[in-house]
GROMACS .gro file of N, CA and C in nm:
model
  519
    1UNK      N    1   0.144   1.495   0.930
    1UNK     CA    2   0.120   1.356   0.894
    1UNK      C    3   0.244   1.271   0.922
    2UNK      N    4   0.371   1.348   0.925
    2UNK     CA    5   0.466   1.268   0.895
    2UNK      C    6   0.505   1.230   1.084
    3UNK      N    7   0.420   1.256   1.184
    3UNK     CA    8   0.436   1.215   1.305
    3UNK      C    9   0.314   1.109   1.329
    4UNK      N   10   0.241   1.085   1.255
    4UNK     CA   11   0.118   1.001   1.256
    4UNK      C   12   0.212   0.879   1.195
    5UNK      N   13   0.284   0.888   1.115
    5UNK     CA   14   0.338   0.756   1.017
    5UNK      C   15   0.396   0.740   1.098
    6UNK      N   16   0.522   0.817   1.203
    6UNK     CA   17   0.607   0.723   1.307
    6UNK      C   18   0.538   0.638   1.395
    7UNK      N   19   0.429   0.719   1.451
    7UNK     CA   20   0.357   0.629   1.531
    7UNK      C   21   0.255   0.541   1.450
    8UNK      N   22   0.277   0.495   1.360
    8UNK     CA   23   0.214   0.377   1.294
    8UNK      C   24   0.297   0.295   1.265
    9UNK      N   25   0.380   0.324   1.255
    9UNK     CA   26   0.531   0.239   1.195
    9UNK      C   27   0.603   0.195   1.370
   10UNK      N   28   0.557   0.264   1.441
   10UNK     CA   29   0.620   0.207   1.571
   10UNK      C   30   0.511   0.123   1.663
   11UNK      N   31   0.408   0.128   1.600
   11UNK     CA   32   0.330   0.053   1.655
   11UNK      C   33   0.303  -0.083   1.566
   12UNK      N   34   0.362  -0.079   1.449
   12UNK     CA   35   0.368  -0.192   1.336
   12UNK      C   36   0.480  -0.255   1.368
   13UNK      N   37   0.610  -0.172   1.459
   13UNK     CA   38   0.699  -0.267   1.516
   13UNK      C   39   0.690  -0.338   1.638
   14UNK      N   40   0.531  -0.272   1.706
   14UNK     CA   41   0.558  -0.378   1.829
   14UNK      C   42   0.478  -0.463   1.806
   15UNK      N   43   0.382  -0.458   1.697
   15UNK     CA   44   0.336  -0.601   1.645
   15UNK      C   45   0.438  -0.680   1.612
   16UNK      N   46   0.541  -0.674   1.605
   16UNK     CA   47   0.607  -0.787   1.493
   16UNK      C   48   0.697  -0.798   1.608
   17UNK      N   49   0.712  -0.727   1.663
   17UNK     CA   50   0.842  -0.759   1.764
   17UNK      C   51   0.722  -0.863   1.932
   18UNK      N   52   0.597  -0.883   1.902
   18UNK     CA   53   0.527  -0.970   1.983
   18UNK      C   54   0.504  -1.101   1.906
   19UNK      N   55   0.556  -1.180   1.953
   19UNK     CA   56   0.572  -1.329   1.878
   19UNK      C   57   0.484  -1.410   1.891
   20UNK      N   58   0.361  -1.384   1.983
   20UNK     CA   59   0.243  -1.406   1.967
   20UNK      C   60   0.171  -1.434   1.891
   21UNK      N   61   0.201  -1.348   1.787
   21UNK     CA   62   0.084  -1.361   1.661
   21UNK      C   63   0.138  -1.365   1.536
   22UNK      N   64   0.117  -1.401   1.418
   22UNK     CA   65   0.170  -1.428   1.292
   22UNK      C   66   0.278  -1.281   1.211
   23UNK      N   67   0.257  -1.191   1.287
   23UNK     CA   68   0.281  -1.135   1.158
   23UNK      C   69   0.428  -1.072   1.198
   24UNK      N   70   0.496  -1.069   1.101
   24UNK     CA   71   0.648  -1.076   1.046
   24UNK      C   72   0.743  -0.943   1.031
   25UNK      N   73   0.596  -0.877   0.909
   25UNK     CA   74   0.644  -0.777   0.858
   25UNK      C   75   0.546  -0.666   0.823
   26UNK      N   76   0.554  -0.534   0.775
   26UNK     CA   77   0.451  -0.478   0.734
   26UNK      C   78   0.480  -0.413   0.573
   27UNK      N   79   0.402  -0.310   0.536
   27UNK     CA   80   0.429  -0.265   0.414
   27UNK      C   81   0.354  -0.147   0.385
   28UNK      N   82   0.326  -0.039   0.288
   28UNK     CA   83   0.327   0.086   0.291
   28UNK      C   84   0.249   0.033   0.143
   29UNK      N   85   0.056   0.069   0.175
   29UNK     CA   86   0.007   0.079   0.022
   29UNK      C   87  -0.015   0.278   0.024
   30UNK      N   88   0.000   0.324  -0.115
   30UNK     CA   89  -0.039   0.412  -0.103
   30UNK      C   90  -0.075   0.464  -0.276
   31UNK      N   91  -0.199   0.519  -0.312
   31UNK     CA   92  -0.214   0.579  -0.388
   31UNK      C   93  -0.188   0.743  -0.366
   32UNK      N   94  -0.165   0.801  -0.258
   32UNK     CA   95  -0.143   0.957  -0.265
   32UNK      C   96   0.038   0.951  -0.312
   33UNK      N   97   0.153   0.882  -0.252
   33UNK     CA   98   0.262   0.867  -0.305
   33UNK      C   99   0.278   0.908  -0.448
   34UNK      N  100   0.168   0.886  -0.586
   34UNK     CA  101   0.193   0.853  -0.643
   34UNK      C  102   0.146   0.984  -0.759
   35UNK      N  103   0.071   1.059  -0.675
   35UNK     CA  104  -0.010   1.161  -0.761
   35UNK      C  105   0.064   1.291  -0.731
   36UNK      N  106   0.012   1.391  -0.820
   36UNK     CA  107   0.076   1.506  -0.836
   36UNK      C  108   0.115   1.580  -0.703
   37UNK      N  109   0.213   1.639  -0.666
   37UNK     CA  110   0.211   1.729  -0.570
   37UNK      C  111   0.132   1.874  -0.556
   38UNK      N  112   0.086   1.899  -0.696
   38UNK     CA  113  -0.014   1.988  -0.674
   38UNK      C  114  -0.153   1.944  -0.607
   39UNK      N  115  -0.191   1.788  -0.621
   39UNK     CA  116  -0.297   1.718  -0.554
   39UNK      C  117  -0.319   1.735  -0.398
   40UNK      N  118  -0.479   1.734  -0.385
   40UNK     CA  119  -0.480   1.768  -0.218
   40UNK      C  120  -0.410   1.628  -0.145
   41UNK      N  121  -0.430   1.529  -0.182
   41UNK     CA  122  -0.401   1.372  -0.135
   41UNK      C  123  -0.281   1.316  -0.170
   42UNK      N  124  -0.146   1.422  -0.235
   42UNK     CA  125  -0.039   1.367  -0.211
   42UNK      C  126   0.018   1.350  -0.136
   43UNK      N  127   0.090   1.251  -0.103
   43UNK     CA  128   0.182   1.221   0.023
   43UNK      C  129   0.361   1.252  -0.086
   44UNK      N  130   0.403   1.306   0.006
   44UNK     CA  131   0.537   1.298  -0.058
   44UNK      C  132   0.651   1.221   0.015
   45UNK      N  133   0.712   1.151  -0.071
   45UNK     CA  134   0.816   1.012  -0.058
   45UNK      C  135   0.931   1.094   0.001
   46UNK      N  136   0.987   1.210  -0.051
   46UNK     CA  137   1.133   1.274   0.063
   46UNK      C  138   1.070   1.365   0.165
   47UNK      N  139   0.988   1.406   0.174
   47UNK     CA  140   0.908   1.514   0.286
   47UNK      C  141   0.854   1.428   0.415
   48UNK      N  142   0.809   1.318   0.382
   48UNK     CA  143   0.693   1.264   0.468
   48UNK      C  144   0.719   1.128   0.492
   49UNK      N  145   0.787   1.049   0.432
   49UNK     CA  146   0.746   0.900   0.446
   49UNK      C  147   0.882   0.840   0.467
   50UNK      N  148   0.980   0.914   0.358
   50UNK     CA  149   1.107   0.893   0.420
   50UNK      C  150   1.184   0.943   0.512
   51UNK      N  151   1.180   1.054   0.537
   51UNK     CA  152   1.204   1.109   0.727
   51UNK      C  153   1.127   1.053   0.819
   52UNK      N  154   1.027   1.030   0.824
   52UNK     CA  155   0.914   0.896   0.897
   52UNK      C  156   1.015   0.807   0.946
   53UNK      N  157   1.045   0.725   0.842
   53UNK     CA  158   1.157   0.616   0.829
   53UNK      C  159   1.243   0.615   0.911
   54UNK      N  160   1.303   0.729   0.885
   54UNK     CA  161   1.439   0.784   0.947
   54UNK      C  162   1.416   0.763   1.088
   55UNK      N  163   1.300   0.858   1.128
   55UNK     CA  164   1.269   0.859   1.276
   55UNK      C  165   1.227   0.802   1.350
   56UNK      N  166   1.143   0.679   1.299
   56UNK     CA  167   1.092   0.553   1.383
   56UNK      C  168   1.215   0.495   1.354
   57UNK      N  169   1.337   0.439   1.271
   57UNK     CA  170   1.437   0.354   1.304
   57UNK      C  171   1.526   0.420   1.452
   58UNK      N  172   1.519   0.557   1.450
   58UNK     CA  173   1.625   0.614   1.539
   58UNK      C  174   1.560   0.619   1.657
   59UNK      N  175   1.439   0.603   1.704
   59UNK     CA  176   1.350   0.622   1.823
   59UNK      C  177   1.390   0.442   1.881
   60UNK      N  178   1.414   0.313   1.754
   60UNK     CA  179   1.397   0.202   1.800
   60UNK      C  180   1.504   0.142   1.820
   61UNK      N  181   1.636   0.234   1.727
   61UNK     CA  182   1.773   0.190   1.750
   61UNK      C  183   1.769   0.042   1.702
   62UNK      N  184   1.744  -0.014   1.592
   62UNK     CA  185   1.752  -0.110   1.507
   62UNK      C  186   1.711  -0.132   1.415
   63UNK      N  187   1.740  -0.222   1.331
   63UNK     CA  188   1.611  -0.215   1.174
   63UNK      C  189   1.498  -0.227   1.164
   64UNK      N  190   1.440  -0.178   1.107
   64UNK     CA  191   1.241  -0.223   1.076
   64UNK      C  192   1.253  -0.328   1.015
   65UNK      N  193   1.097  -0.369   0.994
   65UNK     CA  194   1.047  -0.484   0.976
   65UNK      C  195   0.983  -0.407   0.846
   66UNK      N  196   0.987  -0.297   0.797
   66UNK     CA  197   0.952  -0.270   0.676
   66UNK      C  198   0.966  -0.328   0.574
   67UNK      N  199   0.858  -0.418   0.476
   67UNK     CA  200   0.941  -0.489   0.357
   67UNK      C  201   0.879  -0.481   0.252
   68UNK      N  202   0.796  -0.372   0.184
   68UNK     CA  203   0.717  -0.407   0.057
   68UNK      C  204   0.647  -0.209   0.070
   69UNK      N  205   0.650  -0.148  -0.026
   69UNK     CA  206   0.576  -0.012  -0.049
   69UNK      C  207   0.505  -0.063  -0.213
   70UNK      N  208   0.367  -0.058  -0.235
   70UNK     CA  209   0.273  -0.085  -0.312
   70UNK      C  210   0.261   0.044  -0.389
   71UNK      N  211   0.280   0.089  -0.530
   71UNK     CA  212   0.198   0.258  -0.547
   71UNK      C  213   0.143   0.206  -0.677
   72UNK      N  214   0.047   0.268  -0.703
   72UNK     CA  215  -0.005   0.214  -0.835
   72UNK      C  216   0.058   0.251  -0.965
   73UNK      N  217   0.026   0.138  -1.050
   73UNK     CA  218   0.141   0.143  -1.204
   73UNK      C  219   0.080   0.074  -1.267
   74UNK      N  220  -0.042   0.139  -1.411
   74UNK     CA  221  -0.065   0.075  -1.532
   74UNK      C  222  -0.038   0.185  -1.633
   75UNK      N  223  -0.087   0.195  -1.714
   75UNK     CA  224  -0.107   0.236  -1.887
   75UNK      C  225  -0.127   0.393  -1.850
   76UNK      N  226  -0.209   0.407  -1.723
   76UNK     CA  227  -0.289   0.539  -1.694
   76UNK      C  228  -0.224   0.615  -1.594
   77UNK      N  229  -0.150   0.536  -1.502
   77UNK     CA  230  -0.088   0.588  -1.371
   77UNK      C  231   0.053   0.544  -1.383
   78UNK      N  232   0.127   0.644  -1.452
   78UNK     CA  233   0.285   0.600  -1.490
   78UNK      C  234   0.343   0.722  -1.342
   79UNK      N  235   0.307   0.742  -1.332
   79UNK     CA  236   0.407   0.814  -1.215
   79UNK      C  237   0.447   0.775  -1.112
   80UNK      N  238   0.393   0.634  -1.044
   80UNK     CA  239   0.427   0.511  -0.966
   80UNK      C  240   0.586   0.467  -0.991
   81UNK      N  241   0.640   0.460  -1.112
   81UNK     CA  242   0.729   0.414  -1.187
   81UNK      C  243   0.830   0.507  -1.128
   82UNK      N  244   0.856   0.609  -1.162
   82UNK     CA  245   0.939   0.747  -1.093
   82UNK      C  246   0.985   0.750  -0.940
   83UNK      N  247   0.822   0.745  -0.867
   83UNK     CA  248   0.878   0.748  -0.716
   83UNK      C  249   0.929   0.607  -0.654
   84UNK      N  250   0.900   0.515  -0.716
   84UNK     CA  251   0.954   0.348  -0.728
   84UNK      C  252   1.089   0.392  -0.727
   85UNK      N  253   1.117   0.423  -0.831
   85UNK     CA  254   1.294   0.481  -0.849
   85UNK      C  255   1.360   0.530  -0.747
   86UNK      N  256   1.281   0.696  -0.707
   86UNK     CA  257   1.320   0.742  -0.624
   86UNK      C  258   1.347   0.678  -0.463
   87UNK      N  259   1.244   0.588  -0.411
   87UNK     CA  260   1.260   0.504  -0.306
   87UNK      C  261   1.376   0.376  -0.328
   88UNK      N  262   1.378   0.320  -0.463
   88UNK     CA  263   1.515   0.251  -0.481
   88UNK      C  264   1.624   0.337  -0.439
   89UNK      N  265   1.654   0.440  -0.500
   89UNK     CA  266   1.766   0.496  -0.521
   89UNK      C  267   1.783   0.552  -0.348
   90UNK      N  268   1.677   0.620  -0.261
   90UNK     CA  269   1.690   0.682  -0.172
   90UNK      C  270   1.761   0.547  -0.044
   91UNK      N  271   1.716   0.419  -0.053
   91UNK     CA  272   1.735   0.325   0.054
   91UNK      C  273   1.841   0.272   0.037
   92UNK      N  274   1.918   0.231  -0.134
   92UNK     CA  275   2.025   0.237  -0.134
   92UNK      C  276   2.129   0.303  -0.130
   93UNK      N  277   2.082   0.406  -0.182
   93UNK     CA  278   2.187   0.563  -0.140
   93UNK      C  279   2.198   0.531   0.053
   94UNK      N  280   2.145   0.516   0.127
   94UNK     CA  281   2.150   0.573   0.236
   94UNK      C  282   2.223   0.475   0.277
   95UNK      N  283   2.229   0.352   0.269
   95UNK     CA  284   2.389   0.243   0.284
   95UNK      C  285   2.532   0.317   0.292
   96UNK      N  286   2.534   0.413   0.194
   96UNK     CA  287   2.642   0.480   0.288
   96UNK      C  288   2.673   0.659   0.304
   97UNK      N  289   2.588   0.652   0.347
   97UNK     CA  290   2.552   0.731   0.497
   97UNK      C  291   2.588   0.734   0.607
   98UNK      N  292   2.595   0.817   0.641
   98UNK     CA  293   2.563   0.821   0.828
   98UNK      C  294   2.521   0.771   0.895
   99UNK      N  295   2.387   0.757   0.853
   99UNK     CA  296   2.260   0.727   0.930
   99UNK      C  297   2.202   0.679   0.800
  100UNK      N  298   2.229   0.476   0.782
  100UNK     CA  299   2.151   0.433   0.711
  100UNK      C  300   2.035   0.409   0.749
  101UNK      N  301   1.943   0.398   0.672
  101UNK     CA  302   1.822   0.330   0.700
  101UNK      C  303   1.832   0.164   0.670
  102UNK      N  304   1.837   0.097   0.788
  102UNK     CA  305   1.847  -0.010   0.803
  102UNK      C  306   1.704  -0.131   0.839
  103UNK      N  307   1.672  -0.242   0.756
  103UNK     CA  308   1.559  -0.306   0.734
  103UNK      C  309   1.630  -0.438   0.775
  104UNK      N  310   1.475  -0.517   0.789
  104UNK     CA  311   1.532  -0.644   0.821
  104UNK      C  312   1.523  -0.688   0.711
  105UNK      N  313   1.446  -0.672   0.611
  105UNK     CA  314   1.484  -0.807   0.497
  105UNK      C  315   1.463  -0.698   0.369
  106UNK      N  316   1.536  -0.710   0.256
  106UNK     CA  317   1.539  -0.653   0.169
  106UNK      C  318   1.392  -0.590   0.119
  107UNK      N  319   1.364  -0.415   0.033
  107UNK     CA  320   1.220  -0.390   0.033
  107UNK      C  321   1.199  -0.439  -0.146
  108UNK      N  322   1.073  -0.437  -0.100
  108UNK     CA  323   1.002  -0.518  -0.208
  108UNK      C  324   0.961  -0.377  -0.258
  109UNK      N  325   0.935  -0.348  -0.435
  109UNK     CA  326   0.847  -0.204  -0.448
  109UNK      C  327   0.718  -0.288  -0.569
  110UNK      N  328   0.599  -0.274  -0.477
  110UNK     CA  329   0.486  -0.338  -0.570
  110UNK      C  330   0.392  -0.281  -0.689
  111UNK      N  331   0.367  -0.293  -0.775
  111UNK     CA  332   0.287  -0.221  -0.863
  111UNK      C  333   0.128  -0.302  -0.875
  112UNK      N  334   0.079  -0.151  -0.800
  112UNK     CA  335  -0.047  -0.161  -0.741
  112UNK      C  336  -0.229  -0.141  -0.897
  113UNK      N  337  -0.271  -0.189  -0.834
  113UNK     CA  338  -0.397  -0.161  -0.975
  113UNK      C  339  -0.361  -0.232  -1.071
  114UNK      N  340  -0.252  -0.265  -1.167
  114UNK     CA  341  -0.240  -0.259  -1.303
  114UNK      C  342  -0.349  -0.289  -1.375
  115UNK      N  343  -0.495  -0.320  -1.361
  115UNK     CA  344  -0.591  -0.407  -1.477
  115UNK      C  345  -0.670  -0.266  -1.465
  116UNK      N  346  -0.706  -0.152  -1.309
  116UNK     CA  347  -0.757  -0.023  -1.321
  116UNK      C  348  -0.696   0.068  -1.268
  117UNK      N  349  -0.732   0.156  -1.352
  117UNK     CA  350  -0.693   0.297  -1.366
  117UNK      C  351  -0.805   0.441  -1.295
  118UNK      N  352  -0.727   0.531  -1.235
  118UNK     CA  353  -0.801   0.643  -1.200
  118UNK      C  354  -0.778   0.758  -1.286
  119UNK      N  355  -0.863   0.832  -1.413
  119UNK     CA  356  -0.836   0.932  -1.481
  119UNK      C  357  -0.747   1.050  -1.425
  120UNK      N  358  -0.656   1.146  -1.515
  120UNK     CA  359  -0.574   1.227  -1.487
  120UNK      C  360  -0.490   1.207  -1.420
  121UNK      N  361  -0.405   1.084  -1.403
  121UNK     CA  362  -0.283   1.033  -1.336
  121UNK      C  363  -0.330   1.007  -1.198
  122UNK      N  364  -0.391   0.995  -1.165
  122UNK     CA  365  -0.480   0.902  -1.058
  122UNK      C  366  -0.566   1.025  -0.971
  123UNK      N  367  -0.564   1.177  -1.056
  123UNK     CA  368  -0.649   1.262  -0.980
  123UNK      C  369  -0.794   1.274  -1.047
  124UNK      N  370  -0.841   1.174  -1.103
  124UNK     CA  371  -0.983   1.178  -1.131
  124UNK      C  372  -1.091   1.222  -1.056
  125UNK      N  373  -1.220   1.284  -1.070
  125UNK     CA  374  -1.193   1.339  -0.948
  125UNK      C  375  -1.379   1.264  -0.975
  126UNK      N  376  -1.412   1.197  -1.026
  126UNK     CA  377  -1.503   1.086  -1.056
  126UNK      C  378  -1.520   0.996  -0.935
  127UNK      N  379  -1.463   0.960  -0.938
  127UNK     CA  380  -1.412   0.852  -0.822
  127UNK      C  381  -1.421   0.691  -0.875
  128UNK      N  382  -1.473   0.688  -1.003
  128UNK     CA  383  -1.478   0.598  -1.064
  128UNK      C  384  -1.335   0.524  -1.148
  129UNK      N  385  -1.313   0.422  -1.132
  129UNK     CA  386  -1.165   0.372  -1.209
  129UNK      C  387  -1.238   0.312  -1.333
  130UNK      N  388  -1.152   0.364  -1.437
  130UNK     CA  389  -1.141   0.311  -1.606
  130UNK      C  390  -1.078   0.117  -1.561
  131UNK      N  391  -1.160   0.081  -1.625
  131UNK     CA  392  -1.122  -0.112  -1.651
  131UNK      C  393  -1.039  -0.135  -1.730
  132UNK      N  394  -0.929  -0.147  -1.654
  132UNK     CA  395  -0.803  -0.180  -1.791
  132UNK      C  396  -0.838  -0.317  -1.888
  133UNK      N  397  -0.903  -0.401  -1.788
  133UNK     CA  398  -0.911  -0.506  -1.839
  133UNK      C  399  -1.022  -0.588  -1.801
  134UNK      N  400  -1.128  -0.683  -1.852
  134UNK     CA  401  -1.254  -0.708  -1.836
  134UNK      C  402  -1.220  -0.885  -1.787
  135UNK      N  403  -1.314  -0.903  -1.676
  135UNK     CA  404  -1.277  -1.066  -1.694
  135UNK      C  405  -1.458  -1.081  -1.621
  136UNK      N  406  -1.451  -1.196  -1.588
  136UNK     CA  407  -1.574  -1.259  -1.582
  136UNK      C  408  -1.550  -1.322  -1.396
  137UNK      N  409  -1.633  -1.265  -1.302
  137UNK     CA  410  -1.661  -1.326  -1.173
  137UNK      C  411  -1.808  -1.406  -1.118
  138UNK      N  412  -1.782  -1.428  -1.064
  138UNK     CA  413  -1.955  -1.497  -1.010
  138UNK      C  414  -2.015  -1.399  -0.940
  139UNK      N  415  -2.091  -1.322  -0.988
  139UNK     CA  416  -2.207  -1.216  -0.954
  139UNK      C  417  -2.278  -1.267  -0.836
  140UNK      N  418  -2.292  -1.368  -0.826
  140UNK     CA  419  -2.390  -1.421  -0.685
  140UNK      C  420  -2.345  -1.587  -0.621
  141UNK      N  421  -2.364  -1.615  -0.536
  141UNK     CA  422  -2.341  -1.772  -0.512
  141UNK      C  423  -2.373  -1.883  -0.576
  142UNK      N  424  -2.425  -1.846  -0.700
  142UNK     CA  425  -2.452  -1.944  -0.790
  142UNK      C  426  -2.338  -1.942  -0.849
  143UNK      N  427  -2.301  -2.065  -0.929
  143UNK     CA  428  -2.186  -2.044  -1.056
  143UNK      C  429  -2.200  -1.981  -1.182
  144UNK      N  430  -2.264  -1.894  -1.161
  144UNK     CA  431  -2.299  -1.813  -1.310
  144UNK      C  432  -2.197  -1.709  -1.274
  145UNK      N  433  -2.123  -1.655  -1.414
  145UNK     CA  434  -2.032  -1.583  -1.407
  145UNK      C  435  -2.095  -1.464  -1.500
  146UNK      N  436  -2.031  -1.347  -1.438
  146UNK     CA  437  -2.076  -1.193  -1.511
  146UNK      C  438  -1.908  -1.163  -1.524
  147UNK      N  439  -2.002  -1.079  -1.675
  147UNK     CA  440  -1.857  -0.984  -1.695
  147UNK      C  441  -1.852  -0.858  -1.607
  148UNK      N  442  -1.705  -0.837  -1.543
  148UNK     CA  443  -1.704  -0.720  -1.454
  148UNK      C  444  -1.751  -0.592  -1.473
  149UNK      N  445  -1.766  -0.554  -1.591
  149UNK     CA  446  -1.767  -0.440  -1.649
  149UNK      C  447  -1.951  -0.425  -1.657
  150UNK      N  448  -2.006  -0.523  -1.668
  150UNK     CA  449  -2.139  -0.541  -1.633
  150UNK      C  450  -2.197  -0.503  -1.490
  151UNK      N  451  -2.141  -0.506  -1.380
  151UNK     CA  452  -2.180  -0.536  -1.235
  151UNK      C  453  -2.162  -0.381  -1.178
  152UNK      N  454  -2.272  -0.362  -1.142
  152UNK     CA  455  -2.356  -0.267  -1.061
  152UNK      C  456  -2.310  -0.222  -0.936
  153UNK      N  457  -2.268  -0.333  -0.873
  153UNK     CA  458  -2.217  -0.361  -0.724
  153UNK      C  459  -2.126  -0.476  -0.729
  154UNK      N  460  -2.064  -0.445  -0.603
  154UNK     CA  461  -1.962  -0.536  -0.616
  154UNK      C  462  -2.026  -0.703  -0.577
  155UNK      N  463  -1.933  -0.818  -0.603
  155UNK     CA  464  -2.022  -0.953  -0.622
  155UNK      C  465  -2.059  -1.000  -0.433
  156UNK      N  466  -2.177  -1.048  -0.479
  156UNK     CA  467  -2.214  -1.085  -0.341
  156UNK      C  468  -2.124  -1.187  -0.209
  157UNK      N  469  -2.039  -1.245  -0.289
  157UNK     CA  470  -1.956  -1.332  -0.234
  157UNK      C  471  -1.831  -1.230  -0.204
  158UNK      N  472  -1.773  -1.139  -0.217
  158UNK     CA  473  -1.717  -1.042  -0.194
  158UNK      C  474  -1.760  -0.960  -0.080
  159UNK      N  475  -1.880  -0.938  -0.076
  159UNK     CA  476  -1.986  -0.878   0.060
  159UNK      C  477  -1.934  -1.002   0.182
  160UNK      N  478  -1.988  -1.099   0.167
  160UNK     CA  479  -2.009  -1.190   0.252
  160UNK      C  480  -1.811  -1.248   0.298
  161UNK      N  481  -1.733  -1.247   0.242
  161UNK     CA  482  -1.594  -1.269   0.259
  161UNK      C  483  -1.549  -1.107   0.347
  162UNK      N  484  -1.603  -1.006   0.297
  162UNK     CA  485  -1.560  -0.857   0.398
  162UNK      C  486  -1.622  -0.840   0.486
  163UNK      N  487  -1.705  -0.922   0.562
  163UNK     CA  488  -1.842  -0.945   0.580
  163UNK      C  489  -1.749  -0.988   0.754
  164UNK      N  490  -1.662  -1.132   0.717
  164UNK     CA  491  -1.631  -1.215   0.781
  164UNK      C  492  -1.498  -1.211   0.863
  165UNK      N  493  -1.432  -1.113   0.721
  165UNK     CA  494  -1.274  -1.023   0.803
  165UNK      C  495  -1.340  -0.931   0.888
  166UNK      N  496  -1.418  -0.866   0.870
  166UNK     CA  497  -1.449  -0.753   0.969
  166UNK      C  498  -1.472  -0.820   1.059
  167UNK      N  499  -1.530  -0.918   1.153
  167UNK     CA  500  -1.611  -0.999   1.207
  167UNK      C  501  -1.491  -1.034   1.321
  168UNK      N  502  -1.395  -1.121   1.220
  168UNK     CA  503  -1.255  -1.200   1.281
  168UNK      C  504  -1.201  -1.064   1.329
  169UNK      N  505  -1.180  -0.937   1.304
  169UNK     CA  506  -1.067  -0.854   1.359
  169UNK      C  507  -1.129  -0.774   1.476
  170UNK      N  508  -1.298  -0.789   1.435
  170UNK     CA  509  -1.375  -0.705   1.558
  170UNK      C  510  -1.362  -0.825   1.663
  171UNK      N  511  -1.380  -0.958   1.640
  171UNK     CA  512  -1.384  -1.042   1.771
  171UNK      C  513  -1.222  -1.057   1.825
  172UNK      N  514  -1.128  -1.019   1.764
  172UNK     CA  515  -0.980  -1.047   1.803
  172UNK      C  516  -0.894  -0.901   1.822
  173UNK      N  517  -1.023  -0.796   1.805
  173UNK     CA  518  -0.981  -0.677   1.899
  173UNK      C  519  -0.930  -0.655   2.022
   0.00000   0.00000   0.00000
């Protein structure tokens, strides 16, 4: 996996390095980061993602455009919190180094989910997420609002908005 991430990360730099099109920077969401290493779907942060790093900067001989890693962090999924650390500590540790890992703009570390949760530290194996927190959306194109925790499916205006990204990225393929 960890030769699949260089070549995603080096192909996320020749987006950004084509001035063509809007985009700047990229970023790293991941819920496997964040779950047990006994889990089939962990990704591990010093094995895999940070030698990644290492090796798409040294293949490009300059800094990435890397600026934001997302892992999830509420009430239910505290182990986000830990490898957060560990990626602080690992990017600043490597400043002095040898071989820093060098970025173009300082990294952002995001905390992903907080309102839901996936049982057993995000290895639920349900596939269903616990509602941290209940709010009220418009269920259909009318202005009538449902509570989330009510809804069956996701809201129809949600369909029709994923509906329209897919649409824009298939016609600008």
């Amino acid at each position: 996996i960890r030769d699949k991430l260089v070549e995603s990360m080096l192909h996320c730099e020749a987006v950004v390095a084509d001035h063509g099109n809007p985009v700047r920077n990229y970023g790293i969401v991941s819920n496997g980061l964040s779950l047990p290493e006994t889990h089939p779907l962990h990704l591990s942060w010093s094995e895999t993602v940070w030698p990644a790093l290492q090796q798409a900067q040294q293949e490009l001989s300059r800094p990435l455009h890397l600026n934001s890693i997302a892992l999830p962090l509420n009430l239910l999924e505290t182990r986000g919190l830990a490898v957060a650390q560990q990626i602080r500590f690992d990017v600043e540790s490597s400043s002095s180094s040898s071989s820093p890992l060098r970025l173009q703009n300082d990294l952002q570390l995001w905390a992903l989910r907080p309102l839901t949760a996936y049982p057993d530290q995000g290895t639920g194996t349900s596939g269903h997420a616990f509602v941290l927190a209940d709010y009220q959306l418009p269920a259909a194109l009318k202005k009538e609002l449902t509570w989330s925790n009510q809804m069956t499916a996701p809201p129809q205006v949600y369909q029709m908005a994923m509906q329209r990204a897919i649409r824009h990225f298939d016609d600008h393929a």
